[in-house]
XYZ file of C-alpha atoms in Angstrom:
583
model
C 78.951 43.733 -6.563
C 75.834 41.798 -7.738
C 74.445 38.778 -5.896
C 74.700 37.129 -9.371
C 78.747 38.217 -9.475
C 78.857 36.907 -6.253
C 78.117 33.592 -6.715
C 79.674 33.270 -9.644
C 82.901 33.738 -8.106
C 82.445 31.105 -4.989
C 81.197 28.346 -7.704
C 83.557 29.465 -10.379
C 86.593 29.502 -7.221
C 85.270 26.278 -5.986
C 85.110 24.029 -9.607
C 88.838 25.740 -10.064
C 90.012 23.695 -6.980
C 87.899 20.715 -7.497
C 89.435 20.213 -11.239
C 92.803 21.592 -9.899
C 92.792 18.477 -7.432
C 91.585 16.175 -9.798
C 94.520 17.184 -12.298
C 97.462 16.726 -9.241
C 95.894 13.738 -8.095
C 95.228 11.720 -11.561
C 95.307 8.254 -11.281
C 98.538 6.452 -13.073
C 96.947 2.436 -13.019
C 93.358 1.042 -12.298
C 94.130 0.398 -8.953
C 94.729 4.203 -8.513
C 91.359 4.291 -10.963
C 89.529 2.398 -8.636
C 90.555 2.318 -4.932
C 93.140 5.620 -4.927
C 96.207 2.789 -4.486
C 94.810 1.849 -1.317
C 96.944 4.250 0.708
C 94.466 6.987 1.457
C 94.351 7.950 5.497
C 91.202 7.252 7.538
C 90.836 10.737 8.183
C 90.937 11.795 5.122
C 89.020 8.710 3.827
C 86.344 9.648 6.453
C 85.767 13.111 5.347
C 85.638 12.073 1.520
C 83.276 9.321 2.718
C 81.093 11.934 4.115
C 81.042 14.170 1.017
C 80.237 11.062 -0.945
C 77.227 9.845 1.402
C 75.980 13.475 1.790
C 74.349 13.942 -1.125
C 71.731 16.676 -2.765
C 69.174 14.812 -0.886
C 71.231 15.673 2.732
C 72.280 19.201 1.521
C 69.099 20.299 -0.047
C 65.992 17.966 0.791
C 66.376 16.832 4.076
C 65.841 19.789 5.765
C 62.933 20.720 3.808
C 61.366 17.092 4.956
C 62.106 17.595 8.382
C 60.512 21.211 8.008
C 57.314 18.987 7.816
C 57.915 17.803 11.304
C 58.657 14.959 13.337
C 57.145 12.254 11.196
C 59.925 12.773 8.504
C 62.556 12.041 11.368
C 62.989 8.597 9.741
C 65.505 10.104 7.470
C 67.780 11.135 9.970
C 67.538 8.045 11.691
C 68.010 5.606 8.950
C 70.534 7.253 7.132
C 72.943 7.741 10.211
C 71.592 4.783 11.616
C 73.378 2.760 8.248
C 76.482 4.257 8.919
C 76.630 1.947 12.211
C 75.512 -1.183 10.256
C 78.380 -0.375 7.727
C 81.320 -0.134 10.438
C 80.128 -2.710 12.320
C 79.258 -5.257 10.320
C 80.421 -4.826 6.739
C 83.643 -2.224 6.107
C 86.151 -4.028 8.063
C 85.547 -7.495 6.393
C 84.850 -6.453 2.672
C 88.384 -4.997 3.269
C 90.061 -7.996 4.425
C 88.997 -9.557 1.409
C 90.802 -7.132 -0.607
C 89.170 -6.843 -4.100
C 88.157 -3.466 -5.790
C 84.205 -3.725 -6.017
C 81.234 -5.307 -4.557
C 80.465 -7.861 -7.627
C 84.057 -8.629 -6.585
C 83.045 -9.843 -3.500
C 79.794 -11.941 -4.370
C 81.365 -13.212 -7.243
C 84.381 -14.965 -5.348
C 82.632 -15.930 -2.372
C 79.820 -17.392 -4.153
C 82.324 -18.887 -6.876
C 79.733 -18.290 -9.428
C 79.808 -15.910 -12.897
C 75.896 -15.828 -12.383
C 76.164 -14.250 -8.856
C 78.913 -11.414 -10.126
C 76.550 -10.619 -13.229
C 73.277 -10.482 -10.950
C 75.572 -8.299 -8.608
C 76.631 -6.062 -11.373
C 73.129 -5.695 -12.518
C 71.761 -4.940 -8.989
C 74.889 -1.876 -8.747
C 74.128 -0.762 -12.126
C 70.119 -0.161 -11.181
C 70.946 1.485 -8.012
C 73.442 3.416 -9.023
C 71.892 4.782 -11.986
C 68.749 5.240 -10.244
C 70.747 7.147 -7.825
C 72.546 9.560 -9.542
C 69.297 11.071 -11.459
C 68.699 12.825 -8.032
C 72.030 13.968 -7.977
C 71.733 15.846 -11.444
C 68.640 16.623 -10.983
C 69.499 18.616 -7.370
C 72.784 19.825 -9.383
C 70.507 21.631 -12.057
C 68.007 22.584 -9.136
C 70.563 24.481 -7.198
C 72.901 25.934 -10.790
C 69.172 26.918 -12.590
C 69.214 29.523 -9.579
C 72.250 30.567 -8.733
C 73.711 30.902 -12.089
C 70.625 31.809 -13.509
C 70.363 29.519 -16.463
C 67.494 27.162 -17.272
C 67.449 23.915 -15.387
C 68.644 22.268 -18.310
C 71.490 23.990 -18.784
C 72.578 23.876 -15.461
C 72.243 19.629 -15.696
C 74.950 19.725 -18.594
C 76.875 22.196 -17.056
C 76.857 19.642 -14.245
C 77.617 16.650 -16.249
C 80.508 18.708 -18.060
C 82.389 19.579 -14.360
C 81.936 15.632 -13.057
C 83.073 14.471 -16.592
C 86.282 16.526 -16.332
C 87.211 15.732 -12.883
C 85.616 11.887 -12.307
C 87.032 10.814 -16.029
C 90.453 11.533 -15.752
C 90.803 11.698 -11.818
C 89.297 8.121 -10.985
C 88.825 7.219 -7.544
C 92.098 9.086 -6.521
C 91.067 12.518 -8.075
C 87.790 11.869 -6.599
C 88.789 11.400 -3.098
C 90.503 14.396 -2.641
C 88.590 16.454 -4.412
C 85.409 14.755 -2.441
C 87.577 16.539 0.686
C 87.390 19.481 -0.810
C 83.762 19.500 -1.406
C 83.242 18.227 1.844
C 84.801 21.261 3.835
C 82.601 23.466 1.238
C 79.289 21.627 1.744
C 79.547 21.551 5.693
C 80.640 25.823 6.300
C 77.969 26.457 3.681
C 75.469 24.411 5.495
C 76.400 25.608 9.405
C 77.467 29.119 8.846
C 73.966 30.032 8.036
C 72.628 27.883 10.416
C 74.588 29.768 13.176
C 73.393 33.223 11.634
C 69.733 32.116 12.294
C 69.949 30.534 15.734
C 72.010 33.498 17.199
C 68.941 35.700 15.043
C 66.126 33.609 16.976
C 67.241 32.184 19.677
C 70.491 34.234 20.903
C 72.332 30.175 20.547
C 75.791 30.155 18.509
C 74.952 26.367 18.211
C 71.732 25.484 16.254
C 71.572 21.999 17.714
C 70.678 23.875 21.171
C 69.191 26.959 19.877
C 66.626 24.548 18.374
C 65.120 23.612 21.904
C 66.035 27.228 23.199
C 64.064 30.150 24.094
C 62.272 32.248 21.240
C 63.699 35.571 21.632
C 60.593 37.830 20.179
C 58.310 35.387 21.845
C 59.825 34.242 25.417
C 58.679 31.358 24.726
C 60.404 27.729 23.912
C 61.223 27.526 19.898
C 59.317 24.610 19.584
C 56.634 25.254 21.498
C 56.417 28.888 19.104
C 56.597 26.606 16.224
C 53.507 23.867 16.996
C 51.320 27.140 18.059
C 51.765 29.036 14.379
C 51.239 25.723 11.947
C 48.169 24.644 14.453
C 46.780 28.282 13.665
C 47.357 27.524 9.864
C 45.653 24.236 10.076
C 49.120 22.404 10.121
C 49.816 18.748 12.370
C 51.593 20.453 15.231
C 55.439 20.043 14.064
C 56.712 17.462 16.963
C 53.112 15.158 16.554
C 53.699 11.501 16.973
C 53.749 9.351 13.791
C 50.351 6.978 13.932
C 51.592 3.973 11.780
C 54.582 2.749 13.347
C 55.070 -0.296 11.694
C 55.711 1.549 8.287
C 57.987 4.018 10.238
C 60.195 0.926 11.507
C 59.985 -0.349 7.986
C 60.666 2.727 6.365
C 64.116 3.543 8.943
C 64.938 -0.366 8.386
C 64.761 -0.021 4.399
C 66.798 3.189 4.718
C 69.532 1.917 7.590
C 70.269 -1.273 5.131
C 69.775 0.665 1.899
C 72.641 2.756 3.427
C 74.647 -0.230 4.124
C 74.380 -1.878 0.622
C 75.407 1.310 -1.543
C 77.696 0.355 -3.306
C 79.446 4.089 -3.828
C 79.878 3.892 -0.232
C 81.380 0.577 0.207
C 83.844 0.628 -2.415
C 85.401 3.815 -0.268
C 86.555 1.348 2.309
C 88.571 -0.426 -0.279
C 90.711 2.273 -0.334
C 92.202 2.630 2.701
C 95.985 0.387 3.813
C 94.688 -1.282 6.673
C 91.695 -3.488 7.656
C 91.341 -1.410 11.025
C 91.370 1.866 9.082
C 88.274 0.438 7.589
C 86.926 0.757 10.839
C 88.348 4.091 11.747
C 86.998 5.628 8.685
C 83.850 4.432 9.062
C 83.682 5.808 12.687
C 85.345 9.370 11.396
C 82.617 9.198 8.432
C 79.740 9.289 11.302
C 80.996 12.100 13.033
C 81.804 14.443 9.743
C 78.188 13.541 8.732
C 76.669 14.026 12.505
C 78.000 17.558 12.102
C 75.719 18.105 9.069
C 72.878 15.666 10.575
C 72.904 17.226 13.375
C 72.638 20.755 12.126
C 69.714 19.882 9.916
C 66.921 19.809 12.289
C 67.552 23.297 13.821
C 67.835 24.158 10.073
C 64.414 22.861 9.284
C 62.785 24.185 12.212
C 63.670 27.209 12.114
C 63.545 28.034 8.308
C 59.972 26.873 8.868
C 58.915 29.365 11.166
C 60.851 32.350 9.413
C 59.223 31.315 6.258
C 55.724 31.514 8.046
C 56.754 34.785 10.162
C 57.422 36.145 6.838
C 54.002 35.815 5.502
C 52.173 36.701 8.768
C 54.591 39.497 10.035
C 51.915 41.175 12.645
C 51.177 36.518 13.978
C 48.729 34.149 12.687
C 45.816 35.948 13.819
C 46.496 39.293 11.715
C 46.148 39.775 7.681
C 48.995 38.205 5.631
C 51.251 39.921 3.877
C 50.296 41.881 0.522
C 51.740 40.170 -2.192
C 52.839 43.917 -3.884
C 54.669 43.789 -0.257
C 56.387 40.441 -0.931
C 60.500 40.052 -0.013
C 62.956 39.961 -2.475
C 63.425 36.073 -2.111
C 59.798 35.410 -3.297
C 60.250 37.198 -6.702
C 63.907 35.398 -7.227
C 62.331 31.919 -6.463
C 59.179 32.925 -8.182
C 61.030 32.940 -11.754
C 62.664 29.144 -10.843
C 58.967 28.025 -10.719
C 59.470 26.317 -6.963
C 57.637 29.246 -5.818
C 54.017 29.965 -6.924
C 51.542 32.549 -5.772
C 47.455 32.119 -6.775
C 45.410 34.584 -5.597
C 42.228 32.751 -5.273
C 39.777 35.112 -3.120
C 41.216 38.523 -4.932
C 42.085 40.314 -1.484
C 46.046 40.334 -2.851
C 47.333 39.099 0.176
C 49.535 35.619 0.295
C 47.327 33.416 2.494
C 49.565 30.193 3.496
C 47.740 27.142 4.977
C 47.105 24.174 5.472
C 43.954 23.519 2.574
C 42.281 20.749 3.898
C 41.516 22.659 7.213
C 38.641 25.248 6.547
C 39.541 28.383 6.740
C 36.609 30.169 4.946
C 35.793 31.845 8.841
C 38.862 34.158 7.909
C 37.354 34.619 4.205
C 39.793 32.229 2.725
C 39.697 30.437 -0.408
C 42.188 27.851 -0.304
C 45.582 28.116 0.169
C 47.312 30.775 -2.466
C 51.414 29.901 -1.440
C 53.265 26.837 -3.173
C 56.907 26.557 -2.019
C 58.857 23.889 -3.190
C 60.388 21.946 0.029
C 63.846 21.533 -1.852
C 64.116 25.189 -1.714
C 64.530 25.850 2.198
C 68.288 25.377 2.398
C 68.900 27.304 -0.382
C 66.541 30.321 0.094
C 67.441 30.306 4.380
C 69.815 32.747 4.176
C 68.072 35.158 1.592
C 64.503 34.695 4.021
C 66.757 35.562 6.978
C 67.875 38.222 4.914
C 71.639 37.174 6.078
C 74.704 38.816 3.664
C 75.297 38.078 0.217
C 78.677 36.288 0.325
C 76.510 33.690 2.694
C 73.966 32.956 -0.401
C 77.047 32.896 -2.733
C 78.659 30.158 0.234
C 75.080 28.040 -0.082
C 75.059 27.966 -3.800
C 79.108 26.288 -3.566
C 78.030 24.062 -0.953
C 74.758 22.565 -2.808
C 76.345 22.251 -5.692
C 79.181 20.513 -4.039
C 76.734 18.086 -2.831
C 75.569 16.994 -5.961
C 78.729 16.750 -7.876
C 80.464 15.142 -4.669
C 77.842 12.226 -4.672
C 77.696 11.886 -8.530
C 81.271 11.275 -9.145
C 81.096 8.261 -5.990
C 78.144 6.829 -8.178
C 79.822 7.120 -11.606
C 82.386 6.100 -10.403
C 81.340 2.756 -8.960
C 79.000 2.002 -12.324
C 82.461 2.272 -14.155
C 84.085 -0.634 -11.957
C 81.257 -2.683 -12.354
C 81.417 -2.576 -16.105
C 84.601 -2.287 -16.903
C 86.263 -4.694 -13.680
C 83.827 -6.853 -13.221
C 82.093 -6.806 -16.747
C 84.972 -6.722 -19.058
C 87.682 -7.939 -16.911
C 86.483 -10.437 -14.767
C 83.876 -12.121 -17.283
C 84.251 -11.121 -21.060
C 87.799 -10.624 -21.443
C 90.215 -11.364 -18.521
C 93.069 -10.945 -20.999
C 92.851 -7.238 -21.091
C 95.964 -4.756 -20.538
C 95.667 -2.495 -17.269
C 95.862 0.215 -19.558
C 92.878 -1.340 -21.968
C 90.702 -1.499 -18.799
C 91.721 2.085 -17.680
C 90.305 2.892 -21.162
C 86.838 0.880 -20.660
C 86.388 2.509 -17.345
C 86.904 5.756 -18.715
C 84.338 4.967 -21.861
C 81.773 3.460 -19.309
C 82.182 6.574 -16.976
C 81.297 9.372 -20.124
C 78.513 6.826 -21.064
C 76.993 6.504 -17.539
C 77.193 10.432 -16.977
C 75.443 10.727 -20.674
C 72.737 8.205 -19.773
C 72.411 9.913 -16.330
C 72.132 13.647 -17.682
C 69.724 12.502 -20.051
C 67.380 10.511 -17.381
C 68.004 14.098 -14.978
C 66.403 16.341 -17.994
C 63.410 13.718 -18.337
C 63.352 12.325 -14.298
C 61.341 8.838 -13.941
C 59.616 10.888 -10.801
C 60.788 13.296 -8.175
C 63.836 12.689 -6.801
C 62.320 11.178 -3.675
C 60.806 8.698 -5.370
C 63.462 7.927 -7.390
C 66.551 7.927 -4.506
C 63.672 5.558 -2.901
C 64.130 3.177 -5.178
C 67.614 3.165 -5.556
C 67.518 2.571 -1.717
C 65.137 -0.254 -1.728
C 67.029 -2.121 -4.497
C 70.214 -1.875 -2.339
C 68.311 -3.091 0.809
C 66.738 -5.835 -1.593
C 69.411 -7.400 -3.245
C 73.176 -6.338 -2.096
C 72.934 -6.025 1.377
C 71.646 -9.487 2.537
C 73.993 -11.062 -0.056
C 77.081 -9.216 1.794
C 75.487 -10.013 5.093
C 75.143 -13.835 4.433
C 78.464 -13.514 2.830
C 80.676 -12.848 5.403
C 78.191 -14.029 7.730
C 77.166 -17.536 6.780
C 79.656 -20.849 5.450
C 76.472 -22.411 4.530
C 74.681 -19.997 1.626
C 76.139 -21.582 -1.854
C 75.684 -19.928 -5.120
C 72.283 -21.003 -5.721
C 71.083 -19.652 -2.794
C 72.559 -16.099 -3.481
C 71.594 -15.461 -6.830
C 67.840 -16.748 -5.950
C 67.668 -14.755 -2.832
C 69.053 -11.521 -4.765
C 66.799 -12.509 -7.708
C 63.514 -12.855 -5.441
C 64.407 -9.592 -3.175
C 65.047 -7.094 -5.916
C 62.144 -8.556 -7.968
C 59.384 -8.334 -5.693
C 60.558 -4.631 -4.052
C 60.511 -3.472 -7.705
C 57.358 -4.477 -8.290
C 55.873 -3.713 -5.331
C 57.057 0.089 -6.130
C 56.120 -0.197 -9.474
C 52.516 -1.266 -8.601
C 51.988 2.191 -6.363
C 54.340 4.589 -8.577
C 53.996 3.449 -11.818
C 55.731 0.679 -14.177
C 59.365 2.085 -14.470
C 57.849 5.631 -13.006
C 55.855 6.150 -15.916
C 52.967 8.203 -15.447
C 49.799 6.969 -15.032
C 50.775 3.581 -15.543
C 50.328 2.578 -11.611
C 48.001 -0.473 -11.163
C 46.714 0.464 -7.860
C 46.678 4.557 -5.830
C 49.172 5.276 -3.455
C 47.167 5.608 -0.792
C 47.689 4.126 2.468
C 44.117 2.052 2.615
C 45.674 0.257 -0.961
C 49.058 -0.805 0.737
C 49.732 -4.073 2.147
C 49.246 -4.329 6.140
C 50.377 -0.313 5.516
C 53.602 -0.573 4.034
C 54.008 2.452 2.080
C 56.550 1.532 -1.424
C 58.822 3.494 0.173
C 58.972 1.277 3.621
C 59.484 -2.113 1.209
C 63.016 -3.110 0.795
C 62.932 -3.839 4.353
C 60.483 -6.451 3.014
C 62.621 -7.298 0.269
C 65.327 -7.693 2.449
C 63.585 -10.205 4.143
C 62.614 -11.813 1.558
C 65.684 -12.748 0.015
C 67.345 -13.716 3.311
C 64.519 -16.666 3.298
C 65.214 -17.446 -0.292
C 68.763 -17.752 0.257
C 68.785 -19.878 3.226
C 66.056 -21.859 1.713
C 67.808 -22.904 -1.606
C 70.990 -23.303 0.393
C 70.045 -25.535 2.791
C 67.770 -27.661 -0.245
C 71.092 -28.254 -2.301
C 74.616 -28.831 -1.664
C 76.966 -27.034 0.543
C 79.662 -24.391 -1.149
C 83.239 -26.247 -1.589
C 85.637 -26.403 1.549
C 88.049 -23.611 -0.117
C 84.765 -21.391 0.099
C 84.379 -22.183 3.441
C 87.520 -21.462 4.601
C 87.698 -18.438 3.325
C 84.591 -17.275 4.695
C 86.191 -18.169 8.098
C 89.355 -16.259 7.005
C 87.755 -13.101 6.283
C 85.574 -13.531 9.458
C 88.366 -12.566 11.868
C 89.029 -8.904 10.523
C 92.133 -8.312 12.748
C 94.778 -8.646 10.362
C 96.671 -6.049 8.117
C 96.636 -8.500 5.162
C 94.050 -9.676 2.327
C 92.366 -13.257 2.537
C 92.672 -12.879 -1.211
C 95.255 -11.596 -3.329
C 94.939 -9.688 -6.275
């Protein structure tokens, strides 16, 4: 049976369950639509959680930045390190509150139409911004697996989360998120346990990572810093040198995390305001397992991929490229693997270029691999079977979709709850606003595909953004929220207004207005940033920022209305079953 065959049928078998799912579980009223009727177990609620936060960027780009080394570490921290914020300080009051979305929320408690629309706007940017990254991975991993162009593979993509996000709604979505989740996390650890048993003789990667290299007797790690020193690489576990961005940059991401709003509107769907709590705690260990994992992954795939190219060590001729592993040539025809043979010897020298290699007769470095690809080309460099590649191409795809659907669906609240409902026409018939979330949903995945064919920048750049908006604008208006009687209206919708306005153009000064090429007014370098805040380190700033503003205003003007207040105090004590609002 062909590799091709193969994958075929573990996507083909997986989309048949997702779509199977989303047809048992459709949702029958908008409160099925939005928050799965509010009955979903933490468990359960926790695993789709997981699926939803685990995104392309987990499944197929964070090991490839931590393959860099250390100093990319700030993922893993700030994106676990959210999770925390979220349980502790934000699930298990947004729930008492009981209302389906996050403009919900900052519209009542800040009894203002401004603050909701502001809020809505704020989702809307995010979430868009977000889930070009997701279609953009999605085409990524179906462009080779399915071996279609990567444009085909984004509408084949857009097609799948249409079918099951559109008619599913947040109940279809949840269980078919559990689904994806149980694919995503074998196809990410069962070749991750191939490889450490292969290297290290471990069963668990997160020990075989700081084991003993087999071939080499020597520590993994310590095998690892040797080979990328000889190729002119930082050693893999060197220190980070500016740590103010690196506290920044895990700040931005830990309350970027917190303010998603596809996250947060997960905990709406659970009976209980101390399932909120348990969910969020089950959420944090079904994304430690992948978290976890991802390190050894990274390491590991690192120093196969460079064991591949020097098979005889560092010191010896590289491999001919007429020699080159099957992998190489499949990768080569996705474009995220290049070969330039720039000194005509036919060997694939792999380096480091700015270190000077010309000693060795080297002309630059001739080997461009696409980080992204790691994850998905593991098991093929650690030449593992072919139902294990077929398993990876399920599970990255699974990602994606998993991710998307959480982010459509929250764009299709916004507009159609908060938007239609709540401000243009509260009149509307349940089923009338089933219908407008349904409409928004097609028109967000239509706007989405058509942003993934023509991306505003890679996807790092772009899921940086979506991050720093979050951390800008939602999250301190949650936090002061819940958190403060005093913030009125005013306050908010300056504080959100100030936040996301400076962190966008702050980002849009080093990257380009609205990621438009060429249009940046100043490089991003690191001697042009402000006291070395790199544009991805800023919402922290922004954060900040609109904190200040908030408090500020608030305290310059009147206080919010003693109903206000006392509901703030209500949905301060989280202990109770019931809502301090009804719907």
């Amino acid at each position: 049976m062909s590799q091709f065959a193969i994958n075929l049928l573990f996507v083909g078998a997986s989309f048949a369950l997702y779509i199977g799912i989303a047809i048992w579980a459709r949702a029958g009223s908008t409160k099925e639509f939005y928050v799965a009727g509010g009955g979903v177990n933490p468990v359960t609620n926790g695993m789709a959680t997981a699926a939803d936060w685990m995104s392309a960027a987990s499944f197929i780009s964070m090991a490839g930045l931590l393959s860099v080394g250390y100093i990319n570490s700030s993922f893993l921290m700030g994106w676990t390190g959210g999770y925390v914020l979220l349980a502790l300080l934000l699930a298990p009051y947004l729930r008492k509150f009981g209302k389906f979305t996050v403009p919900d929320f900052i519209g009542d408690r800040f009894y203002s139409r401004g603050a909701r629309l502001v809020a809505v706007a704020c989702l809307i940017i995010a979430s868009v911004t977000y889930v070009i990254g997701q279609m953009t991975g999605a085409g990524v991993a179906f462009s080779r697996f399915l071996e279609v162009s990567s444009t085909a593979g984004i509408w084949i993509a857009a097609l799948i989360v249409f079918l099951y996000a559109v008619f599913g709604g947040m109940k279809g979505i949840t269980y078919t998120q559990v689904a994806q989740y149980v694919v995503l996390i074998v196809a990410y650890t069962i070749p991750a346990v191939f490889i450490s048993i292969q290297l290290t003789g471990h069963v668990l990667p997160q020990t075989g990572m700081f084991g003993t290299h087999i071939e080499s007797g020597i520590p993994l790690l310590e095998k690892l810093d040797m080979v990328v020193r000889d190729l002119g690489f930082r050693d893999y576990t060197a220190d980070v040198s500016n740590k103010l961005n690196m506290v920044l940059f895990t700040l931005s991401l830990m309350i970027g995390t917190a303010g998603l709003p596809h996250v947060i509107i997960r905990f709406f769907t659970v009976p209980k305001v101390a399932d909120a709590r348990w969910s969020a705690g089950w959420a944090l260990i079904f994304i430690a397992l992948l978290y976890t994992t991802a390190p050894a992954v990274a390491s590991m795939a690192r120093l196969n991929l460079i064991t591949t190219m020097f098979p005889d060590g560092t010191d010896q001729p590289a491999l001919l490229y007429e020699d080159r592993p099957e992998w190489v040539k499949t990768w080569e025809e996705t474009g995220l693997v290049r070969f330039e043979d720039k000194n005509n010897d036919g060997r694939i020298q792999f380096y480091n270029n700015a270190a000077d290699m010309s000693d060795r007769g080297w002309a630059g470095n001739e080997l461009t691999v696409n980080n992204d690809i790691l994850v998905l080309a593991n098991p093929e460099i650690a030449q593992l079977p072919s139902w294990v590649i077929g398993l990876i191409a399920a599970g990255g795809i699974a990602a994606a979709l998993s991710t998307a659907a959480g982010l459509l669906l929250a764009i299709a609240s916004a507009i159609s709850h908060d938007l239609i409902k709540n401000t243009i026409n509260p009149n509307i018939t349940e089923k009338g606003e089933m219908l407008a979330a349904r409409i928004s949903m097609g028109g967000a995945i239509l706007l989405a595909t058509y942003l993934g064919l023509n991306p505003p920048g890679f996807a790092a750049q772009t899921v940086a953004l979506a991050f720093g908006i979050a951390a800008a604008s939602i999250f301190p208006a949650l936090m002061m929220g819940i958190f403060s009687k005093r913030v009125n209206s005013k306050g908010a919708v300056a504080g959100m207004l100030a936040g996301l306005l400076t962190t966008l153009v702050y980002i849009f000064t080093f990257l380009g207005w609205f990621f438009i090429p060429g249009t940046n007014t100043l490089a991003n370098t690191p001697d042009n940033w402000l006291f070395g805040i790199s544009p991805l380190s800023f919402g922290a700033v922004g954060a900040m920022i609109n904190f200040a503003v908030a408090f500020g205003v608030s305290y310059a003007t009147e206080e919010p209305p003693q109903h206000i207040q006392d509901l703030v105090e209500s949905v301060r004590y989280p202990k109770g079953a019931g809502a301090a609002v009804d719907h």
